[in-house]
Amino acid sequence: MGAQPGVRGRGDWAGGLPEWTLIGAGGTRLFVIAAHRARPDKGTELIGRWPLTQVHVTEESYPLKAGPVPLGAWRAIRFEFPDREPAVLQPFGREVDDLLQAHRVAQPADSQHGLRWEALAEAALMTTSRGPFEEDVFFVLTYDDGSNGAVPLGEGAELLPRLQQLPGFDNETSIRAMGITEEGISSLWRR
């Protein structure tokens, strides 16, 4: 994936990285490479490599304007490294989603989706009519502070067995809800 600092002329967002970088993920590591100025698809020097589990990666969006006129938003990725300044980069290339997916897969199951078991107040299963070519079943987890998060069923392989250990978890409702092909939400457990 190629990337440049968040906004042209905002080198301070780059956390000390050069203007153009190449970023890639192997099975367990993230690599940041300085890109050649004339050929941004060619690397010139390894800047660093870190275990994927030690780099915090979040996707962000920022408003895009032409003067006062809003034109939408641009996509950015914030990289927080263990031993250097964070960097907000504007990615390009079809590999962006692959990089984000590699990072998610490398995270331990609980941290992967930001689960806070001690604050969990409710677990539900939400179904949509978007299948079969898109995710259409999600676990919706609601916390004591009112916040919630959704985990696609396909990414929650370790989540269901853990939820089933909660006292009072409703397995019957879970089984019935997974067969629904229209919009709906079914509560599976409440504290």
PDB file of C-alpha atoms in Angstrom:
ATOM      1  CA  MET A   1       0.000   0.000   0.000  1.00  0.00           C
ATOM      2  CA  GLY A   2       1.328   3.454  -0.782  1.00  0.00           C
ATOM      3  CA  ALA A   3       0.718   6.358   1.583  1.00  0.00           C
ATOM      4  CA  GLN A   4       1.534   9.984   2.086  1.00  0.00           C
ATOM      5  CA  PRO A   5       1.111  12.276   5.102  1.00  0.00           C
ATOM      6  CA  GLY A   6      -2.561  12.972   5.875  1.00  0.00           C
ATOM      7  CA  VAL A   7      -2.914  16.275   4.019  1.00  0.00           C
ATOM      8  CA  ARG A   8      -0.522  17.705   1.450  1.00  0.00           C
ATOM      9  CA  GLY A   9       1.616  20.214   3.277  1.00  0.00           C
ATOM     10  CA  ARG A  10       0.869  18.667   6.692  1.00  0.00           C
ATOM     11  CA  GLY A  11       4.117  16.790   7.190  1.00  0.00           C
ATOM     12  CA  ASP A  12       3.580  17.066  10.954  1.00  0.00           C
ATOM     13  CA  TRP A  13       0.890  14.398  10.593  1.00  0.00           C
ATOM     14  CA  ALA A  14       3.452  11.954   9.236  1.00  0.00           C
ATOM     15  CA  GLY A  15       5.169  11.351  12.574  1.00  0.00           C
ATOM     16  CA  GLY A  16       8.611  11.766  11.027  1.00  0.00           C
ATOM     17  CA  LEU A  17       7.956   9.426   8.087  1.00  0.00           C
ATOM     18  CA  PRO A  18       9.080  10.580   4.622  1.00  0.00           C
ATOM     19  CA  GLU A  19       6.603  12.213   2.249  1.00  0.00           C
ATOM     20  CA  TRP A  20       5.941   8.918   0.440  1.00  0.00           C
ATOM     21  CA  THR A  21       6.061   5.519   2.097  1.00  0.00           C
ATOM     22  CA  LEU A  22       5.201   1.953   1.274  1.00  0.00           C
ATOM     23  CA  ILE A  23       3.426   0.033   4.015  1.00  0.00           C
ATOM     24  CA  GLY A  24       2.870  -3.689   3.987  1.00  0.00           C
ATOM     25  CA  ALA A  25       1.931  -6.485   6.307  1.00  0.00           C
ATOM     26  CA  GLY A  26       3.354  -9.967   6.342  1.00  0.00           C
ATOM     27  CA  GLY A  27       1.808 -12.758   8.368  1.00  0.00           C
ATOM     28  CA  THR A  28       2.854 -11.222  11.686  1.00  0.00           C
ATOM     29  CA  ARG A  29       4.718  -7.942  10.997  1.00  0.00           C
ATOM     30  CA  LEU A  30       4.055  -4.460   9.646  1.00  0.00           C
ATOM     31  CA  PHE A  31       6.773  -3.006   7.395  1.00  0.00           C
ATOM     32  CA  VAL A  32       7.289   0.695   6.602  1.00  0.00           C
ATOM     33  CA  ILE A  33       9.601   1.456   3.676  1.00  0.00           C
ATOM     34  CA  ALA A  34      10.708   4.817   2.235  1.00  0.00           C
ATOM     35  CA  ALA A  35       9.471   5.099  -1.352  1.00  0.00           C
ATOM     36  CA  HIS A  36      11.561   6.260  -4.308  1.00  0.00           C
ATOM     37  CA  ARG A  37      10.576   9.840  -5.293  1.00  0.00           C
ATOM     38  CA  ALA A  38      10.361   9.167  -9.032  1.00  0.00           C
ATOM     39  CA  ARG A  39       8.793   5.717  -8.646  1.00  0.00           C
ATOM     40  CA  PRO A  40       6.605   5.648  -5.503  1.00  0.00           C
ATOM     41  CA  ASP A  41       5.926   1.930  -6.041  1.00  0.00           C
ATOM     42  CA  LYS A  42       9.622   1.145  -5.469  1.00  0.00           C
ATOM     43  CA  GLY A  43      11.179   1.097  -2.002  1.00  0.00           C
ATOM     44  CA  THR A  44      14.545   2.632  -1.165  1.00  0.00           C
ATOM     45  CA  GLU A  45      15.094   1.862   2.532  1.00  0.00           C
ATOM     46  CA  LEU A  46      13.438   0.001   5.414  1.00  0.00           C
ATOM     47  CA  ILE A  47      12.263   2.513   8.017  1.00  0.00           C
ATOM     48  CA  GLY A  48      11.004  -0.035  10.503  1.00  0.00           C
ATOM     49  CA  ARG A  49       9.193  -3.279  11.157  1.00  0.00           C
ATOM     50  CA  TRP A  50       6.990  -4.120  14.104  1.00  0.00           C
ATOM     51  CA  PRO A  51       4.878  -7.081  15.212  1.00  0.00           C
ATOM     52  CA  LEU A  52       1.300  -6.423  14.081  1.00  0.00           C
ATOM     53  CA  THR A  53       0.148  -6.944  17.667  1.00  0.00           C
ATOM     54  CA  GLN A  54       2.246  -3.969  18.832  1.00  0.00           C
ATOM     55  CA  VAL A  55       1.021  -1.450  16.234  1.00  0.00           C
ATOM     56  CA  HIS A  56      -2.348   0.180  16.835  1.00  0.00           C
ATOM     57  CA  VAL A  57      -4.068   0.877  13.492  1.00  0.00           C
ATOM     58  CA  THR A  58      -7.304   2.852  13.197  1.00  0.00           C
ATOM     59  CA  GLU A  59      -9.152   4.048  10.142  1.00  0.00           C
ATOM     60  CA  GLU A  60     -10.277   7.675  10.230  1.00  0.00           C
ATOM     61  CA  SER A  61     -11.972  10.110   7.875  1.00  0.00           C
ATOM     62  CA  TYR A  62     -11.542  13.850   7.575  1.00  0.00           C
ATOM     63  CA  PRO A  63     -13.769  16.399   5.824  1.00  0.00           C
ATOM     64  CA  LEU A  64     -12.766  17.322   2.287  1.00  0.00           C
ATOM     65  CA  LYS A  65     -13.613  20.907   1.302  1.00  0.00           C
ATOM     66  CA  ALA A  66     -13.017  23.339  -1.530  1.00  0.00           C
ATOM     67  CA  GLY A  67     -13.123  26.601   0.395  1.00  0.00           C
ATOM     68  CA  PRO A  68     -16.384  26.532   2.361  1.00  0.00           C
ATOM     69  CA  VAL A  69     -17.973  23.863   0.121  1.00  0.00           C
ATOM     70  CA  PRO A  70     -17.966  20.346   1.591  1.00  0.00           C
ATOM     71  CA  LEU A  71     -16.968  17.706  -0.951  1.00  0.00           C
ATOM     72  CA  GLY A  72     -17.169  14.608   1.227  1.00  0.00           C
ATOM     73  CA  ALA A  73     -14.374  13.028   3.212  1.00  0.00           C
ATOM     74  CA  TRP A  74     -10.960  11.522   2.656  1.00  0.00           C
ATOM     75  CA  ARG A  75      -9.799   8.273   4.154  1.00  0.00           C
ATOM     76  CA  ALA A  76      -6.855   8.161   6.535  1.00  0.00           C
ATOM     77  CA  ILE A  77      -5.151   5.526   8.640  1.00  0.00           C
ATOM     78  CA  ARG A  78      -3.539   6.344  11.988  1.00  0.00           C
ATOM     79  CA  PHE A  79      -0.558   4.170  12.879  1.00  0.00           C
ATOM     80  CA  GLU A  80       0.590   4.182  16.505  1.00  0.00           C
ATOM     81  CA  PHE A  81       4.003   2.538  16.788  1.00  0.00           C
ATOM     82  CA  PRO A  82       5.593   1.343  20.056  1.00  0.00           C
ATOM     83  CA  ASP A  83       8.831   3.304  19.559  1.00  0.00           C
ATOM     84  CA  ARG A  84       8.123   6.371  17.392  1.00  0.00           C
ATOM     85  CA  GLU A  85       5.628   9.185  16.842  1.00  0.00           C
ATOM     86  CA  PRO A  86       2.179   8.207  15.555  1.00  0.00           C
ATOM     87  CA  ALA A  87       1.514   8.860  11.874  1.00  0.00           C
ATOM     88  CA  VAL A  88      -1.706   9.740  10.069  1.00  0.00           C
ATOM     89  CA  LEU A  89      -1.339   8.673   6.445  1.00  0.00           C
ATOM     90  CA  GLN A  90      -3.586   8.977   3.436  1.00  0.00           C
ATOM     91  CA  PRO A  91      -3.489   5.523   1.862  1.00  0.00           C
ATOM     92  CA  PHE A  92      -3.996   4.583  -1.738  1.00  0.00           C
ATOM     93  CA  GLY A  93      -3.992   1.303  -3.594  1.00  0.00           C
ATOM     94  CA  ARG A  94      -6.230  -1.714  -3.446  1.00  0.00           C
ATOM     95  CA  GLU A  95      -4.100  -3.216  -0.679  1.00  0.00           C
ATOM     96  CA  VAL A  96      -5.480  -0.842   1.989  1.00  0.00           C
ATOM     97  CA  ASP A  97      -8.293  -3.176   3.004  1.00  0.00           C
ATOM     98  CA  ASP A  98      -5.884  -6.138   2.966  1.00  0.00           C
ATOM     99  CA  LEU A  99      -3.585  -4.292   5.377  1.00  0.00           C
ATOM    100  CA  LEU A 100      -6.449  -3.460   7.738  1.00  0.00           C
ATOM    101  CA  GLN A 101      -7.669  -7.061   7.604  1.00  0.00           C
ATOM    102  CA  ALA A 102      -4.157  -8.434   8.293  1.00  0.00           C
ATOM    103  CA  HIS A 103      -3.938  -6.161  11.334  1.00  0.00           C
ATOM    104  CA  ARG A 104      -7.365  -7.308  12.634  1.00  0.00           C
ATOM    105  CA  VAL A 105      -6.486 -10.985  12.184  1.00  0.00           C
ATOM    106  CA  ALA A 106      -3.189 -10.594  14.056  1.00  0.00           C
ATOM    107  CA  GLN A 107      -4.874  -9.158  17.165  1.00  0.00           C
ATOM    108  CA  PRO A 108      -5.812 -11.383  20.104  1.00  0.00           C
ATOM    109  CA  ALA A 109      -9.491 -12.351  19.965  1.00  0.00           C
ATOM    110  CA  ASP A 110     -10.699 -10.019  22.748  1.00  0.00           C
ATOM    111  CA  SER A 111      -8.730  -6.936  21.702  1.00  0.00           C
ATOM    112  CA  GLN A 112      -9.575  -7.523  18.055  1.00  0.00           C
ATOM    113  CA  HIS A 113     -13.044  -6.058  18.468  1.00  0.00           C
ATOM    114  CA  GLY A 114     -12.432  -3.918  21.552  1.00  0.00           C
ATOM    115  CA  LEU A 115     -14.480  -6.225  23.782  1.00  0.00           C
ATOM    116  CA  ARG A 116     -14.896  -5.147  27.387  1.00  0.00           C
ATOM    117  CA  TRP A 117     -16.286  -8.218  29.131  1.00  0.00           C
ATOM    118  CA  GLU A 118     -16.405  -6.620  32.574  1.00  0.00           C
ATOM    119  CA  ALA A 119     -18.705  -3.826  31.261  1.00  0.00           C
ATOM    120  CA  LEU A 120     -20.902  -5.949  28.987  1.00  0.00           C
ATOM    121  CA  ALA A 121     -24.598  -5.259  29.643  1.00  0.00           C
ATOM    122  CA  GLU A 122     -26.305  -6.974  26.683  1.00  0.00           C
ATOM    123  CA  ALA A 123     -25.525  -9.234  23.732  1.00  0.00           C
ATOM    124  CA  ALA A 124     -27.846  -9.418  20.728  1.00  0.00           C
ATOM    125  CA  LEU A 125     -27.817 -10.849  17.217  1.00  0.00           C
ATOM    126  CA  MET A 126     -28.728  -8.488  14.380  1.00  0.00           C
ATOM    127  CA  THR A 127     -29.674  -9.769  10.940  1.00  0.00           C
ATOM    128  CA  THR A 128     -29.925  -7.788   7.716  1.00  0.00           C
ATOM    129  CA  SER A 129     -31.175  -8.551   4.228  1.00  0.00           C
ATOM    130  CA  ARG A 130     -27.778  -7.835   2.605  1.00  0.00           C
ATOM    131  CA  GLY A 131     -26.628 -11.464   2.262  1.00  0.00           C
ATOM    132  CA  PRO A 132     -25.413 -13.683   0.764  1.00  0.00           C
ATOM    133  CA  PHE A 133     -22.633 -11.559  -0.786  1.00  0.00           C
ATOM    134  CA  GLU A 134     -22.169  -9.207   2.200  1.00  0.00           C
ATOM    135  CA  GLU A 135     -22.039  -9.766   5.948  1.00  0.00           C
ATOM    136  CA  ASP A 136     -25.637 -10.025   7.098  1.00  0.00           C
ATOM    137  CA  VAL A 137     -25.416 -11.342  10.679  1.00  0.00           C
ATOM    138  CA  PHE A 138     -23.746  -9.366  13.485  1.00  0.00           C
ATOM    139  CA  PHE A 139     -23.289  -9.693  17.223  1.00  0.00           C
ATOM    140  CA  VAL A 140     -24.256  -6.376  18.826  1.00  0.00           C
ATOM    141  CA  LEU A 141     -22.617  -5.844  22.211  1.00  0.00           C
ATOM    142  CA  THR A 142     -23.942  -3.082  24.489  1.00  0.00           C
ATOM    143  CA  TYR A 143     -21.934  -1.829  27.468  1.00  0.00           C
ATOM    144  CA  ASP A 144     -22.803  -0.229  30.821  1.00  0.00           C
ATOM    145  CA  ASP A 145     -21.942   3.243  29.517  1.00  0.00           C
ATOM    146  CA  GLY A 146     -24.482   2.905  26.666  1.00  0.00           C
ATOM    147  CA  SER A 147     -21.864   2.411  23.951  1.00  0.00           C
ATOM    148  CA  ASN A 148     -22.100  -0.576  21.656  1.00  0.00           C
ATOM    149  CA  GLY A 149     -20.216  -2.342  18.915  1.00  0.00           C
ATOM    150  CA  ALA A 150     -21.045  -4.779  16.148  1.00  0.00           C
ATOM    151  CA  VAL A 151     -18.955  -7.826  15.274  1.00  0.00           C
ATOM    152  CA  PRO A 152     -19.735  -9.634  11.998  1.00  0.00           C
ATOM    153  CA  LEU A 153     -20.578 -13.296  12.582  1.00  0.00           C
ATOM    154  CA  GLY A 154     -17.759 -14.310  10.215  1.00  0.00           C
ATOM    155  CA  GLU A 155     -15.188 -12.494  12.387  1.00  0.00           C
ATOM    156  CA  GLY A 156     -16.648 -13.692  15.684  1.00  0.00           C
ATOM    157  CA  ALA A 157     -15.643 -17.361  15.615  1.00  0.00           C
ATOM    158  CA  GLU A 158     -14.182 -17.146  19.137  1.00  0.00           C
ATOM    159  CA  LEU A 159     -16.920 -14.802  20.344  1.00  0.00           C
ATOM    160  CA  LEU A 160     -19.921 -17.156  20.297  1.00  0.00           C
ATOM    161  CA  PRO A 161     -18.402 -19.817  22.597  1.00  0.00           C
ATOM    162  CA  ARG A 162     -17.433 -17.068  25.040  1.00  0.00           C
ATOM    163  CA  LEU A 163     -20.950 -15.567  24.939  1.00  0.00           C
ATOM    164  CA  GLN A 164     -22.464 -19.013  25.484  1.00  0.00           C
ATOM    165  CA  GLN A 165     -20.603 -19.196  28.812  1.00  0.00           C
ATOM    166  CA  LEU A 166     -22.533 -16.194  30.145  1.00  0.00           C
ATOM    167  CA  PRO A 167     -25.195 -17.253  32.683  1.00  0.00           C
ATOM    168  CA  GLY A 168     -28.608 -17.104  31.036  1.00  0.00           C
ATOM    169  CA  PHE A 169     -27.364 -16.923  27.431  1.00  0.00           C
ATOM    170  CA  ASP A 170     -30.290 -17.908  25.142  1.00  0.00           C
ATOM    171  CA  ASN A 171     -28.964 -20.550  22.701  1.00  0.00           C
ATOM    172  CA  GLU A 172     -32.417 -21.260  21.239  1.00  0.00           C
ATOM    173  CA  THR A 173     -32.917 -17.619  20.241  1.00  0.00           C
ATOM    174  CA  SER A 174     -29.392 -17.562  18.820  1.00  0.00           C
ATOM    175  CA  ILE A 175     -30.085 -20.557  16.575  1.00  0.00           C
ATOM    176  CA  ARG A 176     -33.452 -19.181  15.382  1.00  0.00           C
ATOM    177  CA  ALA A 177     -32.045 -15.669  14.758  1.00  0.00           C
ATOM    178  CA  MET A 178     -29.224 -16.961  12.536  1.00  0.00           C
ATOM    179  CA  GLY A 179     -31.813 -18.346  10.139  1.00  0.00           C
ATOM    180  CA  ILE A 180     -33.618 -15.021   9.664  1.00  0.00           C
ATOM    181  CA  THR A 181     -32.988 -13.428   6.247  1.00  0.00           C
ATOM    182  CA  GLU A 182     -34.609 -10.047   6.893  1.00  0.00           C
ATOM    183  CA  GLU A 183     -33.897  -7.064   9.135  1.00  0.00           C
ATOM    184  CA  GLY A 184     -34.165  -7.954  12.816  1.00  0.00           C
ATOM    185  CA  ILE A 185     -32.490  -8.000  16.204  1.00  0.00           C
ATOM    186  CA  SER A 186     -32.769 -10.670  18.882  1.00  0.00           C
ATOM    187  CA  SER A 187     -31.564 -10.278  22.445  1.00  0.00           C
ATOM    188  CA  LEU A 188     -29.383 -13.227  23.509  1.00  0.00           C
ATOM    189  CA  TRP A 189     -28.252 -12.176  26.965  1.00  0.00           C
ATOM    190  CA  ARG A 190     -28.763  -9.339  29.477  1.00  0.00           C
ATOM    191  CA  ARG A 191     -27.077  -8.689  32.767  1.00  0.00           C
TER     192      ARG A 191
END
